[in-house]
PDB file of N, CA, C and O in Angstrom:
ATOM      1  N   MET A   1     -26.653  27.073  15.472  1.00 67.00           N
ATOM      2  CA  MET A   1     -25.888  27.214  14.250  1.00 67.00           C
ATOM      3  C   MET A   1     -26.870  27.215  13.072  1.00 67.00           C
ATOM      4  O   MET A   1     -27.835  26.469  13.046  1.00 67.00           O
ATOM      5  N   ASN A   2     -26.588  28.020  12.098  1.00 79.00           N
ATOM      6  CA  ASN A   2     -27.380  28.139  10.885  1.00 79.00           C
ATOM      7  C   ASN A   2     -27.497  26.785  10.188  1.00 79.00           C
ATOM      8  O   ASN A   2     -26.517  26.050  10.065  1.00 79.00           O
ATOM      9  N   GLU A   3     -28.697  26.453   9.708  1.00 88.00           N
ATOM     10  CA  GLU A   3     -28.926  25.163   9.052  1.00 88.00           C
ATOM     11  C   GLU A   3     -28.066  24.997   7.804  1.00 88.00           C
ATOM     12  O   GLU A   3     -27.581  23.900   7.511  1.00 88.00           O
ATOM     13  N   ARG A   4     -27.872  26.073   7.066  1.00 87.00           N
ATOM     14  CA  ARG A   4     -27.046  25.972   5.846  1.00 87.00           C
ATOM     15  C   ARG A   4     -25.602  25.666   6.211  1.00 87.00           C
ATOM     16  O   ARG A   4     -24.938  24.885   5.536  1.00 87.00           O
ATOM     17  N   ILE A   5     -25.097  26.247   7.289  1.00 88.00           N
ATOM     18  CA  ILE A   5     -23.733  25.955   7.745  1.00 88.00           C
ATOM     19  C   ILE A   5     -23.628  24.478   8.106  1.00 88.00           C
ATOM     20  O   ILE A   5     -22.651  23.810   7.759  1.00 88.00           O
ATOM     21  N   LYS A   6     -24.639  23.951   8.787  1.00 90.00           N
ATOM     22  CA  LYS A   6     -24.639  22.529   9.146  1.00 90.00           C
ATOM     23  C   LYS A   6     -24.590  21.654   7.893  1.00 90.00           C
ATOM     24  O   LYS A   6     -23.876  20.644   7.855  1.00 90.00           O
ATOM     25  N   GLU A   7     -25.340  22.040   6.862  1.00 92.00           N
ATOM     26  CA  GLU A   7     -25.327  21.289   5.609  1.00 92.00           C
ATOM     27  C   GLU A   7     -23.943  21.325   4.955  1.00 92.00           C
ATOM     28  O   GLU A   7     -23.469  20.313   4.431  1.00 92.00           O
ATOM     29  N   LEU A   8     -23.308  22.486   4.985  1.00 92.00           N
ATOM     30  CA  LEU A   8     -21.980  22.615   4.387  1.00 92.00           C
ATOM     31  C   LEU A   8     -20.952  21.798   5.159  1.00 92.00           C
ATOM     32  O   LEU A   8     -20.056  21.189   4.563  1.00 92.00           O
ATOM     33  N   ILE A   9     -21.067  21.767   6.489  1.00 93.00           N
ATOM     34  CA  ILE A   9     -20.174  20.948   7.308  1.00 93.00           C
ATOM     35  C   ILE A   9     -20.337  19.480   6.924  1.00 93.00           C
ATOM     36  O   ILE A   9     -19.350  18.754   6.748  1.00 93.00           O
ATOM     37  N   GLU A  10     -21.573  19.048   6.778  1.00 93.00           N
ATOM     38  CA  GLU A  10     -21.833  17.657   6.407  1.00 93.00           C
ATOM     39  C   GLU A  10     -21.246  17.329   5.035  1.00 93.00           C
ATOM     40  O   GLU A  10     -20.639  16.272   4.851  1.00 93.00           O
ATOM     41  N   GLN A  11     -21.404  18.241   4.091  1.00 94.00           N
ATOM     42  CA  GLN A  11     -20.829  18.024   2.760  1.00 94.00           C
ATOM     43  C   GLN A  11     -19.307  17.914   2.833  1.00 94.00           C
ATOM     44  O   GLN A  11     -18.703  17.062   2.179  1.00 94.00           O
ATOM     45  N   ALA A  12     -18.692  18.786   3.617  1.00 93.00           N
ATOM     46  CA  ALA A  12     -17.232  18.767   3.754  1.00 93.00           C
ATOM     47  C   ALA A  12     -16.774  17.490   4.453  1.00 93.00           C
ATOM     48  O   ALA A  12     -15.753  16.906   4.073  1.00 93.00           O
ATOM     49  N   GLU A  13     -17.509  17.041   5.455  1.00 91.00           N
ATOM     50  CA  GLU A  13     -17.164  15.790   6.142  1.00 91.00           C
ATOM     51  C   GLU A  13     -17.264  14.605   5.191  1.00 91.00           C
ATOM     52  O   GLU A  13     -16.394  13.727   5.186  1.00 91.00           O
ATOM     53  N   ASP A  14     -18.312  14.568   4.380  1.00 92.00           N
ATOM     54  CA  ASP A  14     -18.477  13.488   3.401  1.00 92.00           C
ATOM     55  C   ASP A  14     -17.324  13.486   2.399  1.00 92.00           C
ATOM     56  O   ASP A  14     -16.768  12.430   2.067  1.00 92.00           O
ATOM     57  N   TYR A  15     -16.958  14.670   1.937  1.00 90.00           N
ATOM     58  CA  TYR A  15     -15.851  14.791   0.992  1.00 90.00           C
ATOM     59  C   TYR A  15     -14.560  14.276   1.618  1.00 90.00           C
ATOM     60  O   TYR A  15     -13.829  13.488   1.007  1.00 90.00           O
ATOM     61  N   ALA A  16     -14.265  14.695   2.838  1.00 89.00           N
ATOM     62  CA  ALA A  16     -13.034  14.285   3.515  1.00 89.00           C
ATOM     63  C   ALA A  16     -13.013  12.782   3.745  1.00 89.00           C
ATOM     64  O   ALA A  16     -11.974  12.132   3.593  1.00 89.00           O
ATOM     65  N   ALA A  17     -14.154  12.205   4.099  1.00 87.00           N
ATOM     66  CA  ALA A  17     -14.233  10.767   4.329  1.00 87.00           C
ATOM     67  C   ALA A  17     -13.961   9.990   3.040  1.00 87.00           C
ATOM     68  O   ALA A  17     -13.332   8.927   3.071  1.00 87.00           O
ATOM     69  N   GLU A  18     -14.424  10.524   1.906  1.00 87.00           N
ATOM     70  CA  GLU A  18     -14.160   9.875   0.624  1.00 87.00           C
ATOM     71  C   GLU A  18     -12.686   9.943   0.242  1.00 87.00           C
ATOM     72  O   GLU A  18     -12.163   9.042  -0.415  1.00 87.00           O
ATOM     73  N   GLN A  19     -12.016  10.993   0.677  1.00 86.00           N
ATOM     74  CA  GLN A  19     -10.621  11.209   0.297  1.00 86.00           C
ATOM     75  C   GLN A  19      -9.637  10.396   1.141  1.00 86.00           C
ATOM     76  O   GLN A  19      -8.586  10.002   0.659  1.00 86.00           O
ATOM     77  N   HIS A  20      -9.972  10.157   2.420  1.00 80.00           N
ATOM     78  CA  HIS A  20      -9.017   9.530   3.339  1.00 80.00           C
ATOM     79  C   HIS A  20      -9.722   8.597   4.309  1.00 80.00           C
ATOM     80  O   HIS A  20     -10.775   8.919   4.847  1.00 80.00           O
ATOM     81  N   ASP A  21      -9.077   7.440   4.541  1.00 75.00           N
ATOM     82  CA  ASP A  21      -9.553   6.537   5.582  1.00 75.00           C
ATOM     83  C   ASP A  21      -9.249   7.153   6.936  1.00 75.00           C
ATOM     84  O   ASP A  21      -8.604   8.187   7.032  1.00 75.00           O
ATOM     85  N   PHE A  22      -9.644   6.465   7.975  1.00 71.00           N
ATOM     86  CA  PHE A  22      -9.493   7.029   9.323  1.00 71.00           C
ATOM     87  C   PHE A  22      -8.655   6.110  10.214  1.00 71.00           C
ATOM     88  O   PHE A  22      -8.786   6.107  11.419  1.00 71.00           O
ATOM     89  N   HIS A  23      -7.781   5.289   9.604  1.00 77.00           N
ATOM     90  CA  HIS A  23      -7.086   4.248  10.352  1.00 77.00           C
ATOM     91  C   HIS A  23      -5.832   4.725  11.088  1.00 77.00           C
ATOM     92  O   HIS A  23      -5.561   4.276  12.191  1.00 77.00           O
ATOM     93  N   THR A  24      -5.077   5.590  10.499  1.00 82.00           N
ATOM     94  CA  THR A  24      -3.823   6.020  11.127  1.00 82.00           C
ATOM     95  C   THR A  24      -3.906   7.497  11.508  1.00 82.00           C
ATOM     96  O   THR A  24      -4.776   8.233  11.044  1.00 82.00           O
ATOM     97  N   HIS A  25      -2.960   7.905  12.341  1.00 82.00           N
ATOM     98  CA  HIS A  25      -2.896   9.321  12.733  1.00 82.00           C
ATOM     99  C   HIS A  25      -2.700  10.199  11.505  1.00 82.00           C
ATOM    100  O   HIS A  25      -3.332  11.255  11.388  1.00 82.00           O
ATOM    101  N   LEU A  26      -1.842   9.759  10.592  1.00 83.00           N
ATOM    102  CA  LEU A  26      -1.600  10.538   9.366  1.00 83.00           C
ATOM    103  C   LEU A  26      -2.888  10.671   8.567  1.00 83.00           C
ATOM    104  O   LEU A  26      -3.212  11.765   8.092  1.00 83.00           O
ATOM    105  N   GLU A  27      -3.629   9.583   8.435  1.00 84.00           N
ATOM    106  CA  GLU A  27      -4.889   9.636   7.687  1.00 84.00           C
ATOM    107  C   GLU A  27      -5.895  10.558   8.378  1.00 84.00           C
ATOM    108  O   GLU A  27      -6.621  11.284   7.714  1.00 84.00           O
ATOM    109  N   ARG A  28      -5.956  10.531   9.698  1.00 86.00           N
ATOM    110  CA  ARG A  28      -6.856  11.437  10.419  1.00 86.00           C
ATOM    111  C   ARG A  28      -6.468  12.878  10.172  1.00 86.00           C
ATOM    112  O   ARG A  28      -7.327  13.737   9.960  1.00 86.00           O
ATOM    113  N   THR A  29      -5.167  13.136  10.183  1.00 89.00           N
ATOM    114  CA  THR A  29      -4.679  14.496   9.925  1.00 89.00           C
ATOM    115  C   THR A  29      -5.022  14.927   8.498  1.00 89.00           C
ATOM    116  O   THR A  29      -5.512  16.040   8.284  1.00 89.00           O
ATOM    117  N   LEU A  30      -4.776  14.047   7.534  1.00 89.00           N
ATOM    118  CA  LEU A  30      -5.083  14.375   6.135  1.00 89.00           C
ATOM    119  C   LEU A  30      -6.580  14.557   5.937  1.00 89.00           C
ATOM    120  O   LEU A  30      -7.017  15.449   5.199  1.00 89.00           O
ATOM    121  N   ARG A  31      -7.367  13.735   6.614  1.00 89.00           N
ATOM    122  CA  ARG A  31      -8.825  13.852   6.497  1.00 89.00           C
ATOM    123  C   ARG A  31      -9.299  15.186   7.060  1.00 89.00           C
ATOM    124  O   ARG A  31     -10.158  15.855   6.476  1.00 89.00           O
ATOM    125  N   TYR A  32      -8.731  15.587   8.205  1.00 91.00           N
ATOM    126  CA  TYR A  32      -9.110  16.864   8.805  1.00 91.00           C
ATOM    127  C   TYR A  32      -8.713  18.025   7.901  1.00 91.00           C
ATOM    128  O   TYR A  32      -9.473  18.981   7.733  1.00 91.00           O
ATOM    129  N   GLU A  33      -7.540  17.934   7.297  1.00 92.00           N
ATOM    130  CA  GLU A  33      -7.096  18.982   6.375  1.00 92.00           C
ATOM    131  C   GLU A  33      -8.020  19.049   5.156  1.00 92.00           C
ATOM    132  O   GLU A  33      -8.368  20.136   4.701  1.00 92.00           O
ATOM    133  N   ALA A  34      -8.415  17.897   4.634  1.00 92.00           N
ATOM    134  CA  ALA A  34      -9.332  17.861   3.498  1.00 92.00           C
ATOM    135  C   ALA A  34     -10.675  18.470   3.889  1.00 92.00           C
ATOM    136  O   ALA A  34     -11.280  19.210   3.110  1.00 92.00           O
ATOM    137  N   PHE A  35     -11.135  18.173   5.105  1.00 94.00           N
ATOM    138  CA  PHE A  35     -12.388  18.743   5.595  1.00 94.00           C
ATOM    139  C   PHE A  35     -12.304  20.261   5.645  1.00 94.00           C
ATOM    140  O   PHE A  35     -13.186  20.959   5.146  1.00 94.00           O
ATOM    141  N   LYS A  36     -11.243  20.773   6.257  1.00 93.00           N
ATOM    142  CA  LYS A  36     -11.106  22.227   6.396  1.00 93.00           C
ATOM    143  C   LYS A  36     -11.068  22.911   5.032  1.00 93.00           C
ATOM    144  O   LYS A  36     -11.730  23.929   4.826  1.00 93.00           O
ATOM    145  N   GLU A  37     -10.313  22.340   4.104  1.00 92.00           N
ATOM    146  CA  GLU A  37     -10.199  22.938   2.785  1.00 92.00           C
ATOM    147  C   GLU A  37     -11.547  22.928   2.065  1.00 92.00           C
ATOM    148  O   GLU A  37     -11.959  23.936   1.485  1.00 92.00           O
ATOM    149  N   LYS A  38     -12.247  21.810   2.128  1.00 93.00           N
ATOM    150  CA  LYS A  38     -13.538  21.704   1.450  1.00 93.00           C
ATOM    151  C   LYS A  38     -14.575  22.613   2.104  1.00 93.00           C
ATOM    152  O   LYS A  38     -15.364  23.261   1.410  1.00 93.00           O
ATOM    153  N   PHE A  39     -14.586  22.689   3.417  1.00 94.00           N
ATOM    154  CA  PHE A  39     -15.541  23.540   4.113  1.00 94.00           C
ATOM    155  C   PHE A  39     -15.332  25.002   3.734  1.00 94.00           C
ATOM    156  O   PHE A  39     -16.286  25.715   3.424  1.00 94.00           O
ATOM    157  N   ALA A  40     -14.077  25.437   3.702  1.00 92.00           N
ATOM    158  CA  ALA A  40     -13.782  26.819   3.306  1.00 92.00           C
ATOM    159  C   ALA A  40     -14.236  27.067   1.867  1.00 92.00           C
ATOM    160  O   ALA A  40     -14.841  28.109   1.575  1.00 92.00           O
ATOM    161  N   GLU A  41     -13.970  26.123   0.979  1.00 91.00           N
ATOM    162  CA  GLU A  41     -14.396  26.260  -0.415  1.00 91.00           C
ATOM    163  C   GLU A  41     -15.924  26.366  -0.512  1.00 91.00           C
ATOM    164  O   GLU A  41     -16.447  27.208  -1.245  1.00 91.00           O
ATOM    165  N   LEU A  42     -16.630  25.538   0.250  1.00 93.00           N
ATOM    166  CA  LEU A  42     -18.089  25.566   0.219  1.00 93.00           C
ATOM    167  C   LEU A  42     -18.645  26.886   0.744  1.00 93.00           C
ATOM    168  O   LEU A  42     -19.629  27.408   0.216  1.00 93.00           O
ATOM    169  N   ILE A  43     -18.016  27.439   1.764  1.00 91.00           N
ATOM    170  CA  ILE A  43     -18.451  28.733   2.307  1.00 91.00           C
ATOM    171  C   ILE A  43     -18.284  29.821   1.245  1.00 91.00           C
ATOM    172  O   ILE A  43     -19.181  30.633   1.024  1.00 91.00           O
ATOM    173  N   VAL A  44     -17.136  29.842   0.581  1.00 88.00           N
ATOM    174  CA  VAL A  44     -16.895  30.851  -0.447  1.00 88.00           C
ATOM    175  C   VAL A  44     -17.885  30.677  -1.596  1.00 88.00           C
ATOM    176  O   VAL A  44     -18.469  31.659  -2.086  1.00 88.00           O
ATOM    177  N   LYS A  45     -18.117  29.433  -2.023  1.00 88.00           N
ATOM    178  CA  LYS A  45     -19.085  29.198  -3.101  1.00 88.00           C
ATOM    179  C   LYS A  45     -20.489  29.639  -2.692  1.00 88.00           C
ATOM    180  O   LYS A  45     -21.233  30.173  -3.506  1.00 88.00           O
ATOM    181  N   GLU A  46     -20.840  29.415  -1.441  1.00 87.00           N
ATOM    182  CA  GLU A  46     -22.152  29.844  -0.957  1.00 87.00           C
ATOM    183  C   GLU A  46     -22.270  31.368  -1.043  1.00 87.00           C
ATOM    184  O   GLU A  46     -23.294  31.892  -1.479  1.00 87.00           O
ATOM    185  N   CYS A  47     -21.211  32.069  -0.658  1.00 85.00           N
ATOM    186  CA  CYS A  47     -21.204  33.534  -0.764  1.00 85.00           C
ATOM    187  C   CYS A  47     -21.326  33.964  -2.222  1.00 85.00           C
ATOM    188  O   CYS A  47     -22.068  34.895  -2.548  1.00 85.00           O
ATOM    189  N   MET A  48     -20.601  33.267  -3.095  1.00 81.00           N
ATOM    190  CA  MET A  48     -20.661  33.602  -4.517  1.00 81.00           C
ATOM    191  C   MET A  48     -22.061  33.350  -5.072  1.00 81.00           C
ATOM    192  O   MET A  48     -22.545  34.135  -5.887  1.00 81.00           O
ATOM    193  N   ASN A  49     -22.710  32.284  -4.630  1.00 80.00           N
ATOM    194  CA  ASN A  49     -24.064  31.992  -5.099  1.00 80.00           C
ATOM    195  C   ASN A  49     -25.048  33.062  -4.656  1.00 80.00           C
ATOM    196  O   ASN A  49     -25.955  33.425  -5.396  1.00 80.00           O
ATOM    197  N   VAL A  50     -24.872  33.569  -3.443  1.00 77.00           N
ATOM    198  CA  VAL A  50     -25.740  34.635  -2.955  1.00 77.00           C
ATOM    199  C   VAL A  50     -25.570  35.879  -3.817  1.00 77.00           C
ATOM    200  O   VAL A  50     -26.519  36.605  -4.070  1.00 77.00           O
ATOM    201  N   LEU A  51     -24.350  36.078  -4.288  1.00 74.00           N
ATOM    202  CA  LEU A  51     -24.051  37.254  -5.108  1.00 74.00           C
ATOM    203  C   LEU A  51     -24.206  36.984  -6.598  1.00 74.00           C
ATOM    204  O   LEU A  51     -23.792  37.790  -7.419  1.00 74.00           O
ATOM    205  N   ASP A  52     -24.791  35.856  -6.950  1.00 68.00           N
ATOM    206  CA  ASP A  52     -24.968  35.526  -8.358  1.00 68.00           C
ATOM    207  C   ASP A  52     -25.684  36.687  -9.054  1.00 68.00           C
ATOM    208  O   ASP A  52     -26.713  37.152  -8.573  1.00 68.00           O
ATOM    209  N   PRO A  53     -25.127  37.131 -10.178  1.00 62.00           N
ATOM    210  CA  PRO A  53     -25.723  38.281 -10.856  1.00 62.00           C
ATOM    211  C   PRO A  53     -27.213  38.104 -11.131  1.00 62.00           C
ATOM    212  O   PRO A  53     -27.656  37.056 -11.550  1.00 62.00           O
ATOM    213  N   GLY A  54     -27.940  39.140 -10.883  1.00 63.00           N
ATOM    214  CA  GLY A  54     -29.382  39.136 -11.101  1.00 63.00           C
ATOM    215  C   GLY A  54     -30.001  40.228 -10.255  1.00 63.00           C
ATOM    216  O   GLY A  54     -29.474  40.587  -9.212  1.00 63.00           O
ATOM    217  N   GLY A  55     -31.100  40.754 -10.714  1.00 60.00           N
ATOM    218  CA  GLY A  55     -31.761  41.806  -9.944  1.00 60.00           C
ATOM    219  C   GLY A  55     -31.049  43.134 -10.069  1.00 60.00           C
ATOM    220  O   GLY A  55     -30.255  43.361 -10.981  1.00 60.00           O
ATOM    221  N   HIS A  56     -31.329  44.017  -9.104  1.00 62.00           N
ATOM    222  CA  HIS A  56     -30.728  45.345  -9.164  1.00 62.00           C
ATOM    223  C   HIS A  56     -29.275  45.282  -8.711  1.00 62.00           C
ATOM    224  O   HIS A  56     -28.838  44.314  -8.101  1.00 62.00           O
ATOM    225  N   GLN A  57     -28.552  46.283  -8.996  1.00 69.00           N
ATOM    226  CA  GLN A  57     -27.134  46.385  -8.675  1.00 69.00           C
ATOM    227  C   GLN A  57     -26.339  45.240  -9.309  1.00 69.00           C
ATOM    228  O   GLN A  57     -25.413  44.695  -8.730  1.00 69.00           O
ATOM    229  N   LEU A  58     -26.721  44.882 -10.512  1.00 73.00           N
ATOM    230  CA  LEU A  58     -26.128  43.763 -11.231  1.00 73.00           C
ATOM    231  C   LEU A  58     -24.611  43.878 -11.332  1.00 73.00           C
ATOM    232  O   LEU A  58     -23.886  42.927 -11.024  1.00 73.00           O
ATOM    233  N   ILE A  59     -24.110  45.026 -11.714  1.00 75.00           N
ATOM    234  CA  ILE A  59     -22.668  45.185 -11.934  1.00 75.00           C
ATOM    235  C   ILE A  59     -21.905  45.056 -10.624  1.00 75.00           C
ATOM    236  O   ILE A  59     -20.903  44.344 -10.555  1.00 75.00           O
ATOM    237  N   ALA A  60     -22.361  45.705  -9.569  1.00 78.00           N
ATOM    238  CA  ALA A  60     -21.668  45.630  -8.280  1.00 78.00           C
ATOM    239  C   ALA A  60     -21.656  44.204  -7.758  1.00 78.00           C
ATOM    240  O   ALA A  60     -20.643  43.719  -7.241  1.00 78.00           O
ATOM    241  N   ARG A  61     -22.768  43.499  -7.891  1.00 78.00           N
ATOM    242  CA  ARG A  61     -22.844  42.114  -7.419  1.00 78.00           C
ATOM    243  C   ARG A  61     -21.921  41.221  -8.231  1.00 78.00           C
ATOM    244  O   ARG A  61     -21.238  40.347  -7.688  1.00 78.00           O
ATOM    245  N   PHE A  62     -21.883  41.429  -9.551  1.00 80.00           N
ATOM    246  CA  PHE A  62     -21.012  40.632 -10.407  1.00 80.00           C
ATOM    247  C   PHE A  62     -19.556  40.832 -10.024  1.00 80.00           C
ATOM    248  O   PHE A  62     -18.796  39.870  -9.886  1.00 80.00           O
ATOM    249  N   HIS A  63     -19.139  42.073  -9.823  1.00 82.00           N
ATOM    250  CA  HIS A  63     -17.744  42.356  -9.483  1.00 82.00           C
ATOM    251  C   HIS A  63     -17.383  41.795  -8.105  1.00 82.00           C
ATOM    252  O   HIS A  63     -16.276  41.293  -7.916  1.00 82.00           O
ATOM    253  N   THR A  64     -18.299  41.862  -7.166  1.00 83.00           N
ATOM    254  CA  THR A  64     -18.036  41.295  -5.841  1.00 83.00           C
ATOM    255  C   THR A  64     -17.889  39.788  -5.935  1.00 83.00           C
ATOM    256  O   THR A  64     -16.987  39.194  -5.334  1.00 83.00           O
ATOM    257  N   ARG A  65     -18.758  39.152  -6.704  1.00 82.00           N
ATOM    258  CA  ARG A  65     -18.683  37.702  -6.905  1.00 82.00           C
ATOM    259  C   ARG A  65     -17.360  37.321  -7.563  1.00 82.00           C
ATOM    260  O   ARG A  65     -16.689  36.372  -7.152  1.00 82.00           O
ATOM    261  N   GLN A  66     -16.965  38.066  -8.578  1.00 85.00           N
ATOM    262  CA  GLN A  66     -15.708  37.805  -9.277  1.00 85.00           C
ATOM    263  C   GLN A  66     -14.517  38.001  -8.329  1.00 85.00           C
ATOM    264  O   GLN A  66     -13.576  37.205  -8.329  1.00 85.00           O
ATOM    265  N   TRP A  67     -14.550  39.039  -7.511  1.00 85.00           N
ATOM    266  CA  TRP A  67     -13.477  39.293  -6.555  1.00 85.00           C
ATOM    267  C   TRP A  67     -13.350  38.137  -5.564  1.00 85.00           C
ATOM    268  O   TRP A  67     -12.239  37.682  -5.277  1.00 85.00           O
ATOM    269  N   LEU A  68     -14.479  37.648  -5.049  1.00 85.00           N
ATOM    270  CA  LEU A  68     -14.441  36.509  -4.119  1.00 85.00           C
ATOM    271  C   LEU A  68     -13.796  35.301  -4.779  1.00 85.00           C
ATOM    272  O   LEU A  68     -12.956  34.624  -4.178  1.00 85.00           O
ATOM    273  N   SER A  69     -14.188  35.024  -5.997  1.00 85.00           N
ATOM    274  CA  SER A  69     -13.647  33.888  -6.731  1.00 85.00           C
ATOM    275  C   SER A  69     -12.140  34.003  -6.889  1.00 85.00           C
ATOM    276  O   SER A  69     -11.390  33.059  -6.615  1.00 85.00           O
ATOM    277  N   GLU A  70     -11.695  35.154  -7.322  1.00 87.00           N
ATOM    278  CA  GLU A  70     -10.255  35.356  -7.537  1.00 87.00           C
ATOM    279  C   GLU A  70      -9.483  35.374  -6.219  1.00 87.00           C
ATOM    280  O   GLU A  70      -8.409  34.792  -6.122  1.00 87.00           O
ATOM    281  N   HIS A  71     -10.016  36.047  -5.229  1.00 85.00           N
ATOM    282  CA  HIS A  71      -9.328  36.194  -3.946  1.00 85.00           C
ATOM    283  C   HIS A  71      -9.102  34.849  -3.261  1.00 85.00           C
ATOM    284  O   HIS A  71      -8.035  34.590  -2.720  1.00 85.00           O
ATOM    285  N   PHE A  72     -10.128  33.990  -3.299  1.00 83.00           N
ATOM    286  CA  PHE A  72     -10.028  32.711  -2.613  1.00 83.00           C
ATOM    287  C   PHE A  72      -9.661  31.556  -3.537  1.00 83.00           C
ATOM    288  O   PHE A  72      -9.506  30.426  -3.095  1.00 83.00           O
ATOM    289  N   GLY A  73      -9.515  31.833  -4.828  1.00 85.00           N
ATOM    290  CA  GLY A  73      -9.109  30.805  -5.773  1.00 85.00           C
ATOM    291  C   GLY A  73     -10.135  29.703  -5.950  1.00 85.00           C
ATOM    292  O   GLY A  73      -9.799  28.542  -6.129  1.00 85.00           O
ATOM    293  N   VAL A  74     -11.414  30.075  -5.903  1.00 80.00           N
ATOM    294  CA  VAL A  74     -12.502  29.112  -6.045  1.00 80.00           C
ATOM    295  C   VAL A  74     -13.237  29.405  -7.339  1.00 80.00           C
ATOM    296  O   VAL A  74     -13.560  30.551  -7.619  1.00 80.00           O
ATOM    297  N   LYS A  75     -13.486  28.356  -8.107  1.00 78.00           N
ATOM    298  CA  LYS A  75     -14.200  28.539  -9.382  1.00 78.00           C
ATOM    299  C   LYS A  75     -15.668  28.282  -9.204  1.00 78.00           C
ATOM    300  O   LYS A  75     -16.107  27.542  -8.397  1.00 78.00           O
TER     301      LYS A  75
END
């Protein structure tokens, strides 16, 4: 697995752990949901960062980055 993906998984796990304890089934479910949501957000942000405007094809990269942000609702 890609090292950056592993880092994003760890960040999402840390976020989920901060949001929910792990004592009850409901909390485990909520923690897993928080993990999935945060992991997806981090993946989209990583894609947006790769497309951060700069270099050649500035306009196309900017529009792609903006589309990703709007499509996935990530700022």
